[in-house]
mmCIF file with all atom_site columns, C-alpha atoms in Angstrom:
data_model
loop_
_atom_site.group_PDB
_atom_site.id
_atom_site.type_symbol
_atom_site.label_atom_id
_atom_site.label_alt_id
_atom_site.label_comp_id
_atom_site.label_asym_id
_atom_site.label_entity_id
_atom_site.label_seq_id
_atom_site.pdbx_PDB_ins_code
_atom_site.Cartn_x
_atom_site.Cartn_y
_atom_site.Cartn_z
_atom_site.occupancy
_atom_site.B_iso_or_equiv
_atom_site.pdbx_formal_charge
_atom_site.auth_seq_id
_atom_site.auth_comp_id
_atom_site.auth_asym_id
_atom_site.auth_atom_id
_atom_site.pdbx_PDB_model_num
ATOM 1  C CA . MET A 1 1  ? 58.694 106.851 167.485 1.00 71.00 ? 1  MET A CA 1
ATOM 2  C CA . ILE A 1 2  ? 56.404 107.701 170.402 1.00 75.00 ? 2  ILE A CA 1
ATOM 3  C CA . PRO A 1 3  ? 54.511 110.993 169.902 1.00 76.00 ? 3  PRO A CA 1
ATOM 4  C CA . ALA A 1 4  ? 55.584 113.967 172.006 1.00 81.00 ? 4  ALA A CA 1
ATOM 5  C CA . ILE A 1 5  ? 52.266 114.265 173.833 1.00 86.00 ? 5  ILE A CA 1
ATOM 6  C CA . ARG A 1 6  ? 51.369 113.394 177.405 1.00 88.00 ? 6  ARG A CA 1
ATOM 7  C CA . PRO A 1 7  ? 48.027 111.974 178.496 1.00 90.00 ? 7  PRO A CA 1
ATOM 8  C CA . ALA A 1 8  ? 46.221 114.045 181.110 1.00 90.00 ? 8  ALA A CA 1
ATOM 9  C CA . HIS A 1 9  ? 44.461 112.767 184.216 1.00 92.00 ? 9  HIS A CA 1
ATOM 10 C CA . ASP A 1 10 ? 43.325 109.139 183.865 1.00 92.00 ? 10 ASP A CA 1
ATOM 11 C CA . ARG A 1 11 ? 44.030 108.904 180.140 1.00 93.00 ? 11 ARG A CA 1
ATOM 12 C CA . VAL A 1 12 ? 46.385 106.369 178.581 1.00 95.00 ? 12 VAL A CA 1
ATOM 13 C CA . LEU A 1 13 ? 48.129 106.577 175.203 1.00 92.00 ? 13 LEU A CA 1
ATOM 14 C CA . ILE A 1 14 ? 47.928 103.262 173.332 1.00 92.00 ? 14 ILE A CA 1
ATOM 15 C CA . LYS A 1 15 ? 49.851 102.133 170.241 1.00 90.00 ? 15 LYS A CA 1
ATOM 16 C CA . LEU A 1 16 ? 47.312 100.068 168.347 1.00 86.00 ? 16 LEU A CA 1
ATOM 17 C CA . ASP A 1 17 ? 48.043 96.701  166.870 1.00 82.00 ? 17 ASP A CA 1
ATOM 18 C CA . PRO A 1 18 ? 48.444 97.424  163.113 1.00 75.00 ? 18 PRO A CA 1
ATOM 19 C CA . GLU A 1 19 ? 45.177 95.876  161.925 1.00 62.00 ? 19 GLU A CA 1
ATOM 20 C CA . LYS A 1 20 ? 43.103 98.121  164.223 1.00 47.00 ? 20 LYS A CA 1
ATOM 21 C CA . GLN A 1 21 ? 44.186 101.557 162.954 1.00 47.00 ? 21 GLN A CA 1
ATOM 22 C CA . GLY A 1 22 ? 41.642 103.964 161.483 1.00 45.00 ? 22 GLY A CA 1
ATOM 23 C CA . LEU A 1 23 ? 40.464 107.549 161.131 1.00 40.00 ? 23 LEU A CA 1
ATOM 24 C CA . ILE A 1 24 ? 39.848 110.185 163.796 1.00 38.00 ? 24 ILE A CA 1
ATOM 25 C CA . HIS A 1 25 ? 36.553 109.678 165.621 1.00 42.00 ? 25 HIS A CA 1
ATOM 26 C CA . VAL A 1 26 ? 35.132 108.929 169.035 1.00 47.00 ? 26 VAL A CA 1
ATOM 27 C CA . ASP A 1 27 ? 34.096 105.275 169.157 1.00 50.00 ? 27 ASP A CA 1
ATOM 28 C CA . ARG A 1 28 ? 30.946 104.780 171.217 1.00 53.00 ? 28 ARG A CA 1
ATOM 29 C CA . ASP A 1 29 ? 29.656 101.730 169.340 1.00 53.00 ? 29 ASP A CA 1
ATOM 30 C CA . PRO A 1 30 ? 30.071 98.494  171.301 1.00 49.00 ? 30 PRO A CA 1
ATOM 31 C CA . GLY A 1 31 ? 29.496 96.549  168.081 1.00 49.00 ? 31 GLY A CA 1
ATOM 32 C CA . LYS A 1 32 ? 32.877 97.646  166.710 1.00 61.00 ? 32 LYS A CA 1
ATOM 33 C CA . GLY A 1 33 ? 34.627 94.743  168.391 1.00 69.00 ? 33 GLY A CA 1
ATOM 34 C CA . ILE A 1 34 ? 37.616 94.518  170.650 1.00 76.00 ? 34 ILE A CA 1
ATOM 35 C CA . ARG A 1 35 ? 40.848 96.364  169.960 1.00 82.00 ? 35 ARG A CA 1
ATOM 36 C CA . THR A 1 36 ? 44.263 95.650  171.411 1.00 85.00 ? 36 THR A CA 1
ATOM 37 C CA . GLY A 1 37 ? 47.397 97.706  171.785 1.00 90.00 ? 37 GLY A CA 1
ATOM 38 C CA . VAL A 1 38 ? 50.364 98.504  173.979 1.00 93.00 ? 38 VAL A CA 1
ATOM 39 C CA . VAL A 1 39 ? 50.399 101.225 176.645 1.00 95.00 ? 39 VAL A CA 1
ATOM 40 C CA . VAL A 1 40 ? 53.108 103.741 175.729 1.00 94.00 ? 40 VAL A CA 1
ATOM 41 C CA . LYS A 1 41 ? 52.328 106.666 178.073 1.00 94.00 ? 41 LYS A CA 1
ATOM 42 C CA . ILE A 1 42 ? 50.081 107.186 181.083 1.00 95.00 ? 42 ILE A CA 1
ATOM 43 C CA . GLY A 1 43 ? 48.554 110.195 182.791 1.00 94.00 ? 43 GLY A CA 1
ATOM 44 C CA . TRP A 1 44 ? 48.996 110.917 186.485 1.00 92.00 ? 44 TRP A CA 1
ATOM 45 C CA . GLY A 1 45 ? 45.567 109.595 187.527 1.00 94.00 ? 45 GLY A CA 1
ATOM 46 C CA . ALA A 1 46 ? 42.185 110.923 188.589 1.00 93.00 ? 46 ALA A CA 1
ATOM 47 C CA . HIS A 1 47 ? 41.221 113.044 191.584 1.00 93.00 ? 47 HIS A CA 1
ATOM 48 C CA . THR A 1 48 ? 38.283 112.372 193.863 1.00 94.00 ? 48 THR A CA 1
ATOM 49 C CA . VAL A 1 49 ? 35.898 115.150 194.862 1.00 96.00 ? 49 VAL A CA 1
ATOM 50 C CA . LYS A 1 50 ? 38.008 115.609 198.001 1.00 96.00 ? 50 LYS A CA 1
ATOM 51 C CA . GLY A 1 51 ? 41.167 116.012 195.923 1.00 94.00 ? 51 GLY A CA 1
ATOM 52 C CA . VAL A 1 52 ? 42.692 112.616 196.643 1.00 96.00 ? 52 VAL A CA 1
ATOM 53 C CA . LEU A 1 53 ? 44.780 111.322 193.721 1.00 95.00 ? 53 LEU A CA 1
ATOM 54 C CA . ILE A 1 54 ? 43.897 107.856 192.438 1.00 95.00 ? 54 ILE A CA 1
ATOM 55 C CA . PRO A 1 55 ? 46.970 106.815 190.422 1.00 95.00 ? 55 PRO A CA 1
ATOM 56 C CA . ILE A 1 56 ? 46.758 104.802 187.223 1.00 94.00 ? 56 ILE A CA 1
ATOM 57 C CA . THR A 1 57 ? 47.392 101.097 187.695 1.00 93.00 ? 57 THR A CA 1
ATOM 58 C CA . LEU A 1 58 ? 48.251 100.311 184.073 1.00 94.00 ? 58 LEU A CA 1
ATOM 59 C CA . GLU A 1 59 ? 51.951 100.328 183.246 1.00 94.00 ? 59 GLU A CA 1
ATOM 60 C CA . VAL A 1 60 ? 53.892 101.298 180.149 1.00 95.00 ? 60 VAL A CA 1
ATOM 61 C CA . GLY A 1 61 ? 54.531 98.200  178.035 1.00 95.00 ? 61 GLY A CA 1
ATOM 62 C CA . GLN A 1 62 ? 51.390 96.299  179.030 1.00 94.00 ? 62 GLN A CA 1
ATOM 63 C CA . ARG A 1 63 ? 49.196 94.996  176.211 1.00 92.00 ? 63 ARG A CA 1
ATOM 64 C CA . VAL A 1 64 ? 45.547 95.827  176.840 1.00 91.00 ? 64 VAL A CA 1
ATOM 65 C CA . SER A 1 65 ? 42.229 95.059  175.187 1.00 87.00 ? 65 SER A CA 1
ATOM 66 C CA . PHE A 1 66 ? 39.464 97.614  175.043 1.00 84.00 ? 66 PHE A CA 1
ATOM 67 C CA . GLY A 1 67 ? 36.205 98.178  173.254 1.00 77.00 ? 67 GLY A CA 1
ATOM 68 C CA . ALA A 1 68 ? 33.216 100.387 173.790 1.00 51.00 ? 68 ALA A CA 1
ATOM 69 C CA . GLY A 1 69 ? 34.814 103.113 175.938 1.00 57.00 ? 69 GLY A CA 1
ATOM 70 C CA . ASP A 1 70 ? 35.507 106.602 174.684 1.00 66.00 ? 70 ASP A CA 1
ATOM 71 C CA . ILE A 1 71 ? 38.316 105.896 172.247 1.00 78.00 ? 71 ILE A CA 1
ATOM 72 C CA . ILE A 1 72 ? 39.843 109.088 170.880 1.00 78.00 ? 72 ILE A CA 1
ATOM 73 C CA . TRP A 1 73 ? 41.659 108.754 167.560 1.00 76.00 ? 73 TRP A CA 1
ATOM 74 C CA . ILE A 1 74 ? 44.194 111.567 167.403 1.00 79.00 ? 74 ILE A CA 1
ATOM 75 C CA . GLU A 1 75 ? 46.064 110.978 164.152 1.00 73.00 ? 75 GLU A CA 1
ATOM 76 C CA . GLU A 1 76 ? 44.209 113.531 162.017 1.00 68.00 ? 76 GLU A CA 1
ATOM 77 C CA . SER A 1 77 ? 44.967 116.476 164.284 1.00 74.00 ? 77 SER A CA 1
ATOM 78 C CA . LEU A 1 78 ? 48.477 115.213 165.104 1.00 78.00 ? 78 LEU A CA 1
ATOM 79 C CA . PRO A 1 79 ? 49.897 113.310 162.091 1.00 73.00 ? 79 PRO A CA 1
ATOM 80 C CA . GLU A 1 80 ? 52.807 111.980 164.153 1.00 76.00 ? 80 GLU A CA 1
ATOM 81 C CA . CYS A 1 81 ? 50.217 110.081 166.214 1.00 77.00 ? 81 CYS A CA 1
ATOM 82 C CA . LYS A 1 82 ? 49.176 107.740 163.392 1.00 80.00 ? 82 LYS A CA 1
ATOM 83 C CA . GLY A 1 83 ? 48.322 104.387 164.949 1.00 83.00 ? 83 GLY A CA 1
ATOM 84 C CA . TYR A 1 84 ? 47.842 105.759 168.472 1.00 88.00 ? 84 TYR A CA 1
ATOM 85 C CA . VAL A 1 85 ? 44.645 106.275 170.464 1.00 88.00 ? 85 VAL A CA 1
ATOM 86 C CA . MET A 1 86 ? 43.861 107.804 173.817 1.00 89.00 ? 86 MET A CA 1
ATOM 87 C CA . ILE A 1 87 ? 41.509 106.040 176.247 1.00 91.00 ? 87 ILE A CA 1
ATOM 88 C CA . ARG A 1 88 ? 40.543 106.424 179.887 1.00 90.00 ? 88 ARG A CA 1
ATOM 89 C CA . GLU A 1 89 ? 42.161 103.786 182.055 1.00 91.00 ? 89 GLU A CA 1
ATOM 90 C CA . GLY A 1 90 ? 38.709 102.425 182.912 1.00 87.00 ? 90 GLY A CA 1
ATOM 91 C CA . ALA A 1 91 ? 38.043 101.668 179.224 1.00 85.00 ? 91 ALA A CA 1
ATOM 92 C CA . ALA A 1 92 ? 40.732 98.978  179.261 1.00 85.00 ? 92 ALA A CA 1
ATOM 93 C CA . GLY A 1 93 ? 38.817 95.749  179.741 1.00 82.00 ? 93 GLY A CA 1
ATOM 94 C CA . TRP A 1 94 ? 41.787 93.562  180.622 1.00 84.00 ? 94 TRP A CA 1
ATOM 95 C CA . VAL A 1 95 ? 45.543 93.218  180.397 1.00 87.00 ? 95 VAL A CA 1
ATOM 96 C CA . VAL A 1 96 ? 46.787 90.581  177.954 1.00 80.00 ? 96 VAL A CA 1
ATOM 97 C CA . GLU A 1 97 ? 49.569 88.528  179.555 1.00 78.00 ? 97 GLU A CA 1
#
């Protein structure tokens, strides 16, 4: 079941592949390796200084790989979010096709 939360701005909610789940923390260590998961929800995008909306280009259902970006593990504060992380769209290194 997808958690009842919505990513804000340029954030994306990812359901991790099972072997990559863990505890709540912010991952800033590039040595942690590459993680993969499926996009389940997206925010509305980012705004420029002039207020222009830059929409998110990732789509729900795409499998993405990501690593050293700001990965936010949310399962400790929201138990229904076990196995989900929030990342900025820019942290997704590539889409797995």
